[in-house]
XYZ file of C-alpha atoms in Angstrom:
273
model
C 5.884 -18.913 19.276
C 6.108 -16.967 16.071
C 4.121 -13.963 14.867
C 3.712 -13.759 11.082
C 3.396 -10.575 9.001
C 1.884 -11.068 5.550
C 1.457 -8.569 2.710
C -0.840 -9.782 -0.076
C -0.244 -7.530 -3.122
C -1.446 -7.411 -6.666
C 1.650 -9.262 -7.970
C 3.274 -10.975 -5.028
C 2.668 -12.324 -1.517
C 5.315 -11.569 1.085
C 5.383 -13.589 4.319
C 7.823 -12.919 7.128
C 8.515 -14.024 10.677
C 11.082 -13.175 13.311
C 12.646 -9.920 14.358
C 12.149 -6.914 12.012
C 15.875 -6.522 11.534
C 16.436 -10.074 10.457
C 13.187 -11.765 9.500
C 12.737 -15.051 7.663
C 10.683 -14.347 4.584
C 9.262 -15.829 1.391
C 7.637 -14.451 -1.709
C 4.937 -16.128 -3.839
C 3.447 -14.744 -7.056
C -0.161 -13.599 -6.915
C -2.466 -11.856 -9.398
C -6.185 -10.985 -9.763
C -7.084 -14.721 -9.749
C -5.259 -15.513 -6.491
C -7.753 -17.335 -4.274
C -8.206 -17.884 -0.512
C -7.248 -21.536 -1.047
C -3.947 -20.499 -2.620
C -3.271 -18.038 0.161
C -3.903 -20.653 2.849
C -1.713 -23.136 0.986
C 1.202 -20.650 0.810
C 0.864 -19.738 4.447
C 0.760 -23.351 5.536
C 3.891 -24.193 3.577
C 5.757 -21.278 5.070
C 4.656 -22.154 8.608
C 5.718 -25.743 8.115
C 9.184 -24.649 7.016
C 9.471 -22.324 10.045
C 9.485 -25.349 12.304
C 7.768 -23.661 15.236
C 4.181 -22.978 16.248
C 2.603 -19.713 15.117
C 0.704 -17.718 17.681
C -0.615 -14.964 15.531
C -0.865 -13.863 11.854
C -1.438 -10.346 10.595
C -2.422 -10.139 6.922
C -2.286 -6.864 5.002
C -4.707 -6.758 2.027
C -5.523 -4.107 -0.613
C -9.129 -2.978 -0.283
C -11.885 -2.392 2.234
C -11.429 -4.494 5.426
C -14.267 -4.831 7.951
C -12.819 -4.637 11.415
C -9.990 -7.096 11.509
C -11.929 -10.062 10.182
C -13.210 -9.684 6.590
C -12.035 -8.370 3.193
C -15.217 -6.728 1.830
C -13.975 -5.331 -1.486
C -10.696 -5.446 -3.493
C -10.412 -4.387 -7.041
C -6.707 -5.415 -6.989
C -7.462 -8.976 -5.772
C -11.083 -9.655 -6.590
C -10.784 -13.419 -6.051
C -10.020 -12.757 -2.388
C -13.147 -10.669 -1.797
C -15.090 -12.186 1.083
C -12.008 -13.671 2.701
C -12.497 -14.002 6.465
C -9.948 -14.388 9.198
C -11.848 -17.515 10.318
C -11.055 -19.114 6.939
C -7.381 -19.215 8.106
C -7.999 -19.902 11.773
C -6.494 -23.392 11.649
C -3.070 -21.896 10.915
C -2.533 -19.912 14.124
C -4.016 -19.004 17.480
C -5.338 -15.718 16.068
C -5.550 -14.274 12.544
C -6.213 -10.552 11.980
C -6.787 -8.755 8.607
C -5.880 -5.151 7.942
C -5.824 -2.813 4.994
C -2.334 -2.904 3.499
C -1.647 0.799 3.613
C -2.954 1.038 7.179
C -0.477 -1.797 8.005
C 2.298 0.308 6.511
C 1.229 3.222 8.615
C 1.556 1.057 11.766
C 5.156 0.342 10.727
C 6.063 3.860 9.773
C 4.672 5.531 12.961
C 5.943 2.955 15.444
C 8.910 5.137 16.406
C 6.980 8.432 16.210
C 3.387 7.765 17.275
C 2.540 11.424 17.886
C 3.635 12.795 14.473
C 0.790 13.556 12.135
C 1.618 11.224 9.261
C 0.118 10.107 5.968
C 1.354 6.988 4.174
C 0.635 6.740 0.416
C 1.273 3.433 -1.356
C 1.475 3.425 -5.142
C 1.589 -0.031 -6.567
C -1.011 -1.857 -8.657
C -3.466 0.606 -7.065
C -3.132 3.705 -4.869
C -4.160 3.989 -1.228
C -3.456 6.197 1.788
C -3.642 5.880 5.579
C -3.516 8.845 7.963
C -2.596 9.291 11.611
C -3.530 12.558 13.335
C -3.250 13.425 16.954
C -1.793 10.003 17.763
C -4.846 8.219 16.298
C -5.471 6.548 12.973
C -8.108 8.371 10.949
C -10.593 5.534 10.229
C -13.875 7.121 9.035
C -17.383 6.014 10.031
C -16.943 2.459 8.713
C -13.183 2.162 9.049
C -12.476 2.635 5.362
C -10.921 6.107 5.233
C -7.949 6.484 2.924
C -9.162 5.406 -0.516
C -7.014 8.000 -2.254
C -7.047 6.009 -5.498
C -10.792 6.618 -5.812
C -10.730 10.413 -5.737
C -11.995 11.886 -9.089
C -9.878 14.124 -11.250
C -11.070 16.105 -14.267
C -9.572 15.130 -17.654
C -10.377 15.977 -21.263
C -12.227 12.648 -21.394
C -14.326 13.319 -18.291
C -13.713 12.456 -14.662
C -11.204 9.675 -13.926
C -9.997 8.303 -10.602
C -6.481 8.681 -9.433
C -6.087 4.914 -9.781
C -7.040 5.196 -13.438
C -4.501 7.967 -14.019
C -1.513 7.291 -11.770
C -1.374 3.692 -10.506
C 1.164 1.146 -11.676
C -1.580 -0.942 -13.283
C -2.949 1.982 -15.277
C 0.453 3.014 -16.399
C 1.317 -0.393 -17.756
C -2.080 -0.617 -19.416
C -1.610 2.699 -21.243
C 1.888 1.733 -22.296
C 0.636 -1.720 -23.407
C 3.713 -3.465 -21.945
C 4.898 -5.199 -18.775
C 7.096 -3.578 -16.127
C 10.371 -4.893 -17.480
C 9.690 -3.507 -20.979
C 8.534 -0.165 -19.548
C 11.802 0.086 -17.585
C 13.793 -0.842 -20.744
C 12.070 1.871 -22.741
C 12.692 4.411 -20.043
C 16.382 3.418 -19.942
C 16.560 3.848 -23.732
C 15.097 7.364 -23.402
C 11.892 6.635 -25.335
C 10.070 10.018 -25.316
C 6.600 8.493 -25.533
C 7.197 6.284 -22.535
C 8.791 9.179 -20.594
C 5.729 11.332 -21.261
C 3.354 8.572 -20.003
C 5.388 8.207 -16.791
C 5.585 12.006 -16.302
C 1.795 12.402 -16.730
C 1.085 9.581 -14.284
C 3.453 11.138 -11.741
C 1.830 14.521 -12.279
C -1.540 13.043 -11.411
C -0.159 11.376 -8.296
C 1.179 14.845 -7.330
C -2.400 16.231 -7.460
C -3.436 13.498 -5.045
C -0.536 14.314 -2.716
C -1.418 17.998 -2.840
C -4.964 17.071 -1.896
C -3.652 15.379 1.276
C -1.384 18.317 2.088
C -4.107 20.939 1.660
C -6.858 18.935 3.356
C -5.055 17.356 6.306
C -1.922 19.546 6.937
C 0.250 16.502 7.874
C 3.735 16.825 9.300
C 5.071 14.188 6.997
C 3.990 11.997 4.133
C 5.789 8.636 3.528
C 5.610 7.161 0.090
C 5.973 3.478 -0.829
C 5.203 1.052 -3.676
C 6.903 -0.274 -6.763
C 5.610 2.415 -9.134
C 8.008 4.917 -7.516
C 10.909 2.994 -9.125
C 10.038 4.268 -12.618
C 12.506 7.062 -13.461
C 10.808 10.445 -13.589
C 7.647 9.326 -11.907
C 8.476 10.492 -8.360
C 9.974 13.822 -9.419
C 6.934 14.647 -11.584
C 4.720 13.866 -8.575
C 6.703 16.061 -6.200
C 6.804 18.933 -8.684
C 3.016 18.831 -9.167
C 2.357 18.389 -5.463
C 4.378 21.490 -4.551
C 2.827 23.505 -7.353
C -0.677 22.710 -6.217
C -0.203 22.876 -2.414
C -0.583 25.978 -0.313
C 2.928 27.182 0.321
C 2.745 27.292 4.146
C 1.180 23.762 4.253
C 3.818 22.462 1.847
C 6.639 23.899 3.922
C 5.195 22.371 7.088
C 5.277 18.824 5.593
C 8.207 16.522 4.776
C 7.757 14.020 2.016
C 10.031 10.972 1.983
C 10.226 7.467 0.584
C 9.933 4.648 3.067
C 13.256 3.276 4.270
C 11.917 -0.262 3.829
C 9.303 -0.114 1.058
C 9.341 -3.808 0.226
C 8.481 -4.943 3.756
C 6.661 -1.952 5.297
C 3.118 -3.459 4.973
C 4.198 -6.959 6.167
C 6.065 -5.525 9.151
C 3.094 -3.368 10.017
C 0.743 -6.344 9.765
C 3.097 -8.288 12.103
C 3.058 -5.467 14.557
C -0.806 -5.230 14.298
C -1.128 -8.995 14.923
C 1.067 -8.806 18.015
C -0.997 -6.132 19.712
């Protein structure tokens, strides 16, 4: 019987089944108006095409997840707020929900469960998940890791890291879609380059906060916003500049080796537990 891993993002839904090295997968477009009914329909169609019973489904979602059964809050996918695992119970023997960055953490720490690790995802929004001493740092309600909500001082007053460094905020400030932004960067447009550099700089302040506060051994970065030329380097430069030297030197920072599937693979692993 199959175990499904699902990553519901701000722009696309990724579903996969099978072994991590060679999974069967499918993508479906999402967006802020993506509903529970649309999610269930997409999952049902994928399961039907698999041609085998599904024992478990793990679903990674952006936002605050209660236990493994309800999406309480999601500014990325507001139409999915209130989604419960029971709403999808007819699709498999068991359905479990998990925050998307925490799912990515499950994937990234599977081979090294005792390494203090932080995963930071930078897509439509920004989130983090942290493992210390072999345990996931959950917080009193299980919602630790909302890195995108930390406030930063600006000339216009406090703004959240999401408002300053996320993919959605970058596109909003540029007033274009991702393809046009990439085209402008490729053409060397100085205004666009400056926007990307400033967003990356702000992400670096968030990374430095993690380094200085938690002293992790490694930080793994993922998410589509990292693909914009200049963004990652600006982030790393700012993070190093604003981190304590000894803490910075004790921490490795890398991009995920499988950024497209890390959350879905982690959700699959979470479901199989």
